[in-house]
PDB file of C-alpha atoms in Angstrom:
ATOM      1  CA  MET A   1     -15.092 -25.392   0.581  1.00  0.00           C
ATOM      2  CA  ASP A   2     -16.593 -28.765   0.798  1.00  0.00           C
ATOM      3  CA  ASN A   3     -14.166 -30.508  -1.671  1.00  0.00           C
ATOM      4  CA  PRO A   4     -11.059 -28.426  -1.957  1.00  0.00           C
ATOM      5  CA  ALA A   5      -9.464 -30.162  -4.915  1.00  0.00           C
ATOM      6  CA  SER A   6     -12.534 -29.693  -7.099  1.00  0.00           C
ATOM      7  CA  ASP A   7     -13.731 -26.360  -5.749  1.00  0.00           C
ATOM      8  CA  ILE A   8     -10.456 -24.510  -5.938  1.00  0.00           C
ATOM      9  CA  GLU A   9     -10.425 -23.975  -9.768  1.00  0.00           C
ATOM     10  CA  GLY A  10     -13.611 -21.920  -9.701  1.00  0.00           C
ATOM     11  CA  ILE A  11     -12.333 -19.904  -6.720  1.00  0.00           C
ATOM     12  CA  ILE A  12      -9.023 -19.096  -8.445  1.00  0.00           C
ATOM     13  CA  LYS A  13     -10.775 -17.913 -11.637  1.00  0.00           C
ATOM     14  CA  THR A  14     -13.165 -15.767  -9.691  1.00  0.00           C
ATOM     15  CA  LEU A  15     -10.288 -14.126  -7.764  1.00  0.00           C
ATOM     16  CA  CYS A  16      -8.232 -13.490 -10.881  1.00  0.00           C
ATOM     17  CA  MET A  17     -10.900 -12.981 -13.584  1.00  0.00           C
ATOM     18  CA  GLY A  18     -14.027 -11.983 -11.787  1.00  0.00           C
ATOM     19  CA  SER A  19     -15.415  -8.482 -11.249  1.00  0.00           C
ATOM     20  CA  ALA A  20     -14.371  -6.452  -8.228  1.00  0.00           C
ATOM     21  CA  HIS A  21     -17.626  -7.384  -6.426  1.00  0.00           C
ATOM     22  CA  GLU A  22     -17.125 -11.121  -7.165  1.00  0.00           C
ATOM     23  CA  GLN A  23     -13.542 -10.961  -6.108  1.00  0.00           C
ATOM     24  CA  ASP A  24     -14.380  -9.370  -2.732  1.00  0.00           C
ATOM     25  CA  ALA A  25     -17.217 -11.867  -2.242  1.00  0.00           C
ATOM     26  CA  ALA A  26     -14.955 -14.830  -2.842  1.00  0.00           C
ATOM     27  CA  LEU A  27     -12.262 -13.529  -0.524  1.00  0.00           C
ATOM     28  CA  ASN A  28     -14.791 -13.012   2.298  1.00  0.00           C
ATOM     29  CA  LYS A  29     -16.415 -16.406   1.658  1.00  0.00           C
ATOM     30  CA  TYR A  30     -13.349 -18.678   1.359  1.00  0.00           C
ATOM     31  CA  PHE A  31     -10.508 -16.883   3.284  1.00  0.00           C
ATOM     32  CA  LEU A  32     -10.268 -16.529   7.077  1.00  0.00           C
ATOM     33  CA  PRO A  33     -10.189 -12.976   8.404  1.00  0.00           C
ATOM     34  CA  ASP A  34      -6.613 -13.375   9.535  1.00  0.00           C
ATOM     35  CA  ALA A  35      -5.356 -15.067   6.349  1.00  0.00           C
ATOM     36  CA  GLU A  36      -1.727 -14.882   5.354  1.00  0.00           C
ATOM     37  CA  PHE A  37      -0.497 -14.096   1.855  1.00  0.00           C
ATOM     38  CA  ILE A  38       3.075 -14.963   0.662  1.00  0.00           C
ATOM     39  CA  HIS A  39       4.351 -13.916  -2.763  1.00  0.00           C
ATOM     40  CA  PRO A  40       7.944 -13.367  -4.040  1.00  0.00           C
ATOM     41  CA  LEU A  41       7.179  -9.621  -4.312  1.00  0.00           C
ATOM     42  CA  CYS A  42       4.987  -9.052  -1.212  1.00  0.00           C
ATOM     43  CA  TRP A  43       3.914 -10.573   2.134  1.00  0.00           C
ATOM     44  CA  VAL A  44       0.911 -10.219   4.427  1.00  0.00           C
ATOM     45  CA  PRO A  45       1.376 -11.766   7.892  1.00  0.00           C
ATOM     46  CA  ARG A  46      -1.533 -13.108   9.894  1.00  0.00           C
ATOM     47  CA  PHE A  47      -3.199 -10.669  12.254  1.00  0.00           C
ATOM     48  CA  ARG A  48      -6.624  -9.683  13.542  1.00  0.00           C
ATOM     49  CA  ASN A  49      -8.139  -6.486  14.891  1.00  0.00           C
ATOM     50  CA  VAL A  50      -5.050  -4.268  14.550  1.00  0.00           C
ATOM     51  CA  ALA A  51      -5.974  -0.655  15.316  1.00  0.00           C
ATOM     52  CA  ILE A  52      -4.851   2.035  12.921  1.00  0.00           C
ATOM     53  CA  PRO A  53      -5.175   5.633  14.115  1.00  0.00           C
ATOM     54  CA  PHE A  54      -8.037   7.587  12.373  1.00  0.00           C
ATOM     55  CA  PHE A  55      -8.894   4.415  10.339  1.00  0.00           C
ATOM     56  CA  GLY A  56     -10.167   1.776  12.788  1.00  0.00           C
ATOM     57  CA  SER A  57      -9.239  -1.815  13.289  1.00  0.00           C
ATOM     58  CA  ILE A  58      -8.332  -4.178  10.302  1.00  0.00           C
ATOM     59  CA  ASP A  59      -7.623  -7.833   9.746  1.00  0.00           C
ATOM     60  CA  SER A  60      -4.903  -9.191   7.414  1.00  0.00           C
ATOM     61  CA  LEU A  61      -7.616 -10.137   4.912  1.00  0.00           C
ATOM     62  CA  TRP A  62      -8.174  -6.440   4.266  1.00  0.00           C
ATOM     63  CA  LEU A  63      -4.618  -6.186   2.988  1.00  0.00           C
ATOM     64  CA  VAL A  64      -5.048  -9.336   0.904  1.00  0.00           C
ATOM     65  CA  GLN A  65      -8.116  -7.703  -0.671  1.00  0.00           C
ATOM     66  CA  CYS A  66      -5.968  -4.667  -1.496  1.00  0.00           C
ATOM     67  CA  ILE A  67      -3.412  -6.845  -3.221  1.00  0.00           C
ATOM     68  CA  TYR A  68      -5.998  -8.626  -5.335  1.00  0.00           C
ATOM     69  CA  ARG A  69      -7.785  -5.367  -6.144  1.00  0.00           C
ATOM     70  CA  TRP A  70      -4.446  -3.904  -7.431  1.00  0.00           C
ATOM     71  CA  TYR A  71      -3.767  -7.128  -9.284  1.00  0.00           C
ATOM     72  CA  ILE A  72      -6.841  -6.818 -11.473  1.00  0.00           C
ATOM     73  CA  THR A  73      -6.157  -3.074 -11.913  1.00  0.00           C
ATOM     74  CA  PHE A  74      -2.494  -3.738 -12.853  1.00  0.00           C
ATOM     75  CA  ALA A  75      -3.454  -6.572 -15.266  1.00  0.00           C
ATOM     76  CA  PRO A  76      -7.081  -5.955 -16.404  1.00  0.00           C
ATOM     77  CA  ARG A  77      -6.772  -8.486 -19.231  1.00  0.00           C
ATOM     78  CA  LEU A  78      -5.916 -11.726 -17.575  1.00  0.00           C
ATOM     79  CA  ASP A  79      -6.594 -15.359 -18.300  1.00  0.00           C
ATOM     80  CA  ILE A  80      -5.661 -18.243 -15.979  1.00  0.00           C
ATOM     81  CA  VAL A  81      -5.707 -22.013 -16.487  1.00  0.00           C
ATOM     82  CA  VAL A  82      -5.556 -24.411 -13.540  1.00  0.00           C
ATOM     83  CA  ASP A  83      -3.648 -27.510 -14.735  1.00  0.00           C
ATOM     84  CA  SER A  84      -3.851 -29.552 -11.602  1.00  0.00           C
ATOM     85  CA  ALA A  85      -5.000 -29.604  -7.997  1.00  0.00           C
ATOM     86  CA  ALA A  86      -4.149 -32.022  -5.215  1.00  0.00           C
ATOM     87  CA  PHE A  87      -5.304 -31.990  -1.599  1.00  0.00           C
ATOM     88  CA  ASP A  88      -3.060 -33.342   1.209  1.00  0.00           C
ATOM     89  CA  GLU A  89      -5.912 -34.066   3.659  1.00  0.00           C
ATOM     90  CA  LYS A  90      -3.549 -35.256   6.419  1.00  0.00           C
ATOM     91  CA  ASN A  91      -1.726 -31.877   6.475  1.00  0.00           C
ATOM     92  CA  ASN A  92      -4.564 -29.655   5.234  1.00  0.00           C
ATOM     93  CA  LEU A  93      -2.450 -28.421   2.246  1.00  0.00           C
ATOM     94  CA  LEU A  94      -3.918 -27.803  -1.148  1.00  0.00           C
ATOM     95  CA  TYR A  95      -1.515 -27.634  -4.090  1.00  0.00           C
ATOM     96  CA  THR A  96      -2.379 -26.209  -7.480  1.00  0.00           C
ATOM     97  CA  THR A  97      -0.336 -25.653 -10.638  1.00  0.00           C
ATOM     98  CA  ALA A  98      -1.544 -22.932 -13.034  1.00  0.00           C
ATOM     99  CA  ARG A  99      -0.668 -20.833 -16.074  1.00  0.00           C
ATOM    100  CA  GLN A 100      -1.669 -17.203 -16.275  1.00  0.00           C
ATOM    101  CA  SER A 101      -1.505 -14.918 -19.266  1.00  0.00           C
ATOM    102  CA  LEU A 102      -1.754 -11.208 -18.556  1.00  0.00           C
ATOM    103  CA  THR A 103      -1.456  -7.828 -20.123  1.00  0.00           C
ATOM    104  CA  VAL A 104      -0.486  -4.871 -17.982  1.00  0.00           C
ATOM    105  CA  TRP A 105      -2.401  -1.579 -18.445  1.00  0.00           C
ATOM    106  CA  PHE A 106       0.716   0.600 -19.162  1.00  0.00           C
ATOM    107  CA  PHE A 107       2.104  -1.684 -21.859  1.00  0.00           C
ATOM    108  CA  PRO A 108      -1.001  -3.087 -23.590  1.00  0.00           C
ATOM    109  CA  ILE A 109       0.899  -4.454 -26.619  1.00  0.00           C
ATOM    110  CA  TYR A 110       2.855  -6.894 -24.417  1.00  0.00           C
ATOM    111  CA  SER A 111       1.447 -10.096 -23.005  1.00  0.00           C
ATOM    112  CA  VAL A 112       3.270 -12.528 -20.728  1.00  0.00           C
ATOM    113  CA  THR A 113       2.433 -16.073 -19.746  1.00  0.00           C
ATOM    114  CA  VAL A 114       3.824 -17.362 -16.394  1.00  0.00           C
ATOM    115  CA  LYS A 115       3.591 -20.627 -14.537  1.00  0.00           C
ATOM    116  CA  LEU A 116       3.142 -20.910 -10.799  1.00  0.00           C
ATOM    117  CA  VAL A 117       2.546 -23.354  -7.994  1.00  0.00           C
ATOM    118  CA  THR A 118       0.201 -22.235  -5.177  1.00  0.00           C
ATOM    119  CA  VAL A 119       0.229 -23.803  -1.792  1.00  0.00           C
ATOM    120  CA  LEU A 120      -2.937 -23.153   0.324  1.00  0.00           C
ATOM    121  CA  LYS A 121      -2.957 -23.941   4.048  1.00  0.00           C
ATOM    122  CA  LEU A 122      -6.541 -24.823   4.940  1.00  0.00           C
ATOM    123  CA  GLU A 123      -8.350 -24.822   8.215  1.00  0.00           C
ATOM    124  CA  GLN A 124     -11.530 -26.704   8.886  1.00  0.00           C
ATOM    125  CA  GLN A 125     -14.154 -24.661  10.806  1.00  0.00           C
ATOM    126  CA  SER A 126     -17.869 -24.673  11.251  1.00  0.00           C
ATOM    127  CA  SER A 127     -19.696 -22.947   8.332  1.00  0.00           C
ATOM    128  CA  ARG A 128     -20.338 -19.194   8.729  1.00  0.00           C
ATOM    129  CA  LEU A 129     -23.913 -19.856   7.563  1.00  0.00           C
ATOM    130  CA  VAL A 130     -24.359 -22.327  10.372  1.00  0.00           C
ATOM    131  CA  ARG A 131     -23.262 -19.694  12.841  1.00  0.00           C
ATOM    132  CA  ASP A 132     -25.944 -17.417  11.449  1.00  0.00           C
ATOM    133  CA  ALA A 133     -28.447 -20.220  11.500  1.00  0.00           C
ATOM    134  CA  ARG A 134     -28.287 -20.377  15.341  1.00  0.00           C
ATOM    135  CA  THR A 135     -30.470 -17.291  15.359  1.00  0.00           C
ATOM    136  CA  SER A 136     -32.469 -18.427  12.346  1.00  0.00           C
ATOM    137  CA  PRO A 137     -33.289 -22.170  12.791  1.00  0.00           C
ATOM    138  CA  GLU A 138     -35.041 -22.409   9.450  1.00  0.00           C
ATOM    139  CA  LEU A 139     -31.948 -21.305   7.484  1.00  0.00           C
ATOM    140  CA  GLU A 140     -30.999 -23.872   4.856  1.00  0.00           C
ATOM    141  CA  VAL A 141     -27.479 -24.519   3.652  1.00  0.00           C
ATOM    142  CA  ASP A 142     -27.171 -26.322   0.234  1.00  0.00           C
ATOM    143  CA  GLY A 143     -30.650 -27.570   0.610  1.00  0.00           C
ATOM    144  CA  ASP A 144     -30.244 -29.169   4.037  1.00  0.00           C
ATOM    145  CA  THR A 145     -31.564 -27.493   7.217  1.00  0.00           C
ATOM    146  CA  THR A 146     -28.882 -26.981   9.792  1.00  0.00           C
ATOM    147  CA  ASN A 147     -30.988 -27.699  12.820  1.00  0.00           C
ATOM    148  CA  GLY A 148     -28.153 -26.369  14.960  1.00  0.00           C
ATOM    149  CA  ALA A 149     -25.680 -28.980  13.629  1.00  0.00           C
ATOM    150  CA  ALA A 150     -22.136 -27.965  12.882  1.00  0.00           C
ATOM    151  CA  ILE A 151     -21.264 -28.195   9.207  1.00  0.00           C
ATOM    152  CA  LEU A 152     -17.508 -28.202   8.711  1.00  0.00           C
ATOM    153  CA  LYS A 153     -16.011 -26.442   5.738  1.00  0.00           C
ATOM    154  CA  TYR A 154     -12.457 -25.720   4.688  1.00  0.00           C
ATOM    155  CA  TYR A 155     -11.246 -22.121   4.702  1.00  0.00           C
ATOM    156  CA  ILE A 156      -7.966 -20.686   3.402  1.00  0.00           C
ATOM    157  CA  ALA A 157      -5.652 -19.639   6.232  1.00  0.00           C
ATOM    158  CA  SER A 158      -2.582 -19.049   4.087  1.00  0.00           C
ATOM    159  CA  GLN A 159      -1.808 -18.594   0.387  1.00  0.00           C
ATOM    160  CA  GLU A 160       1.785 -18.987  -0.836  1.00  0.00           C
ATOM    161  CA  ASP A 161       2.491 -18.369  -4.612  1.00  0.00           C
ATOM    162  CA  LEU A 162       5.709 -19.878  -5.906  1.00  0.00           C
ATOM    163  CA  TYR A 163       7.291 -18.560  -9.129  1.00  0.00           C
ATOM    164  CA  GLN A 164      10.536 -19.290 -10.841  1.00  0.00           C
ATOM    165  CA  MET A 165      12.807 -16.308 -10.721  1.00  0.00           C
ATOM    166  CA  ASN A 166      12.634 -15.684 -14.457  1.00  0.00           C
ATOM    167  CA  TYR A 167       8.872 -15.350 -14.211  1.00  0.00           C
ATOM    168  CA  CYS A 168       9.179 -12.776 -11.471  1.00  0.00           C
ATOM    169  CA  LEU A 169      11.581 -10.785 -13.526  1.00  0.00           C
ATOM    170  CA  GLU A 170       9.209 -10.924 -16.414  1.00  0.00           C
ATOM    171  CA  PHE A 171       6.784  -8.721 -14.367  1.00  0.00           C
ATOM    172  CA  LEU A 172       9.611  -6.105 -13.740  1.00  0.00           C
ATOM    173  CA  ALA A 173      11.272  -5.931 -17.168  1.00  0.00           C
ATOM    174  CA  PRO A 174       9.459  -7.808 -19.882  1.00  0.00           C
ATOM    175  CA  HIS A 175      11.618  -9.905 -22.229  1.00  0.00           C
ATOM    176  CA  VAL A 176      14.991  -8.379 -21.217  1.00  0.00           C
ATOM    177  CA  ALA A 177      15.260  -9.408 -17.541  1.00  0.00           C
ATOM    178  CA  ALA A 178      14.054 -12.937 -17.988  1.00  0.00           C
ATOM    179  CA  ARG A 179      16.556 -13.562 -20.844  1.00  0.00           C
ATOM    180  CA  LEU A 180      19.389 -12.137 -18.875  1.00  0.00           C
ATOM    181  CA  TRP A 181      18.437 -14.321 -15.956  1.00  0.00           C
ATOM    182  CA  THR A 182      18.606 -17.365 -18.283  1.00  0.00           C
ATOM    183  CA  LEU A 183      22.200 -16.437 -19.099  1.00  0.00           C
ATOM    184  CA  VAL A 184      22.919 -16.242 -15.365  1.00  0.00           C
ATOM    185  CA  GLN A 185      21.402 -19.735 -15.006  1.00  0.00           C
ATOM    186  CA  LEU A 186      23.518 -21.169 -17.816  1.00  0.00           C
ATOM    187  CA  PHE A 187      26.604 -19.540 -16.395  1.00  0.00           C
ATOM    188  CA  THR A 188      25.945 -20.998 -12.895  1.00  0.00           C
ATOM    189  CA  THR A 189      25.457 -24.403 -14.480  1.00  0.00           C
ATOM    190  CA  GLY A 190      28.824 -24.101 -16.145  1.00  0.00           C
ATOM    191  CA  VAL A 191      30.481 -23.018 -12.890  1.00  0.00           C
ATOM    192  CA  CYS A 192      28.968 -26.056 -11.097  1.00  0.00           C
ATOM    193  CA  MET A 193      30.321 -28.371 -13.802  1.00  0.00           C
ATOM    194  CA  VAL A 194      33.847 -26.901 -13.759  1.00  0.00           C
ATOM    195  CA  MET A 195      34.008 -26.890  -9.927  1.00  0.00           C
ATOM    196  CA  SER A 196      32.741 -30.454  -9.678  1.00  0.00           C
ATOM    197  CA  VAL A 197      35.704 -31.556 -11.962  1.00  0.00           C
ATOM    198  CA  LEU A 198      38.329 -29.510 -10.186  1.00  0.00           C
ATOM    199  CA  THR A 199      37.249 -30.619  -6.760  1.00  0.00           C
ATOM    200  CA  LEU A 200      36.783 -34.239  -7.614  1.00  0.00           C
ATOM    201  CA  PRO A 201      39.711 -35.469  -5.369  1.00  0.00           C
ATOM    202  CA  LEU A 202      38.212 -33.449  -2.527  1.00  0.00           C
ATOM    203  CA  HIS A 203      34.812 -35.032  -3.177  1.00  0.00           C
ATOM    204  CA  PHE A 204      36.171 -38.571  -3.007  1.00  0.00           C
ATOM    205  CA  TYR A 205      38.119 -37.664   0.172  1.00  0.00           C
ATOM    206  CA  LEU A 206      35.022 -36.311   1.893  1.00  0.00           C
ATOM    207  CA  ASN A 207      32.779 -39.042   0.541  1.00  0.00           C
ATOM    208  CA  PRO A 208      34.785 -42.282   0.547  1.00  0.00           C
ATOM    209  CA  ASP A 209      31.698 -44.424   0.043  1.00  0.00           C
ATOM    210  CA  THR A 210      31.153 -42.890  -3.411  1.00  0.00           C
ATOM    211  CA  LYS A 211      34.562 -44.121  -4.560  1.00  0.00           C
ATOM    212  CA  ARG A 212      34.001 -47.665  -3.273  1.00  0.00           C
ATOM    213  CA  GLN A 213      30.515 -47.895  -5.027  1.00  0.00           C
ATOM    214  CA  LYS A 214      32.101 -46.719  -8.275  1.00  0.00           C
ATOM    215  CA  VAL A 215      34.866 -49.392  -8.069  1.00  0.00           C
ATOM    216  CA  LYS A 216      32.259 -52.189  -7.412  1.00  0.00           C
ATOM    217  CA  GLN A 217      30.326 -51.190 -10.483  1.00  0.00           C
TER     218      GLN A 217
END
């Protein structure tokens, strides 16, 4: 990526809504071979060249590809809207907020819309095209000849998807689980309210400054 904040929307839509070929091409183009993937329901740690008997060696990106491949199989009808994207250049972190509406293949009459925040850890490396250009000096990248110069681009080293618990439960038990979890949230809120009142003397004892500030006001 040259401009992560503006490029990421197209990348996300290709990963979630593109064909299998487009999806694989995007993963290979924008992710590092040892990319990490973090999700409430699954995790792929970073690794490279791990040998598997009778299979050969694999990188962590291969497992990420498996997850994305299953994702579009699990929810073949999917639409995603990227609401915002912000790039923390100092820490190489790209934040996005999005809404995705999907229909699972085994329950086609049910559609769910969930919100998520994605945190992408980026690493800046020389362009893969530039590496190839060392053996082909006439290779052009975006209209400019490389001439052996290093063109730095941002690649995704880690993807972390953050969902609220009720959205995660929506995948497992549509309608029912999310509503039950809402009741749990309301119950917990009530418990916090009751306990804050019952333990108010203890609170003032442990936090004497709070009582002084209240008296001054």
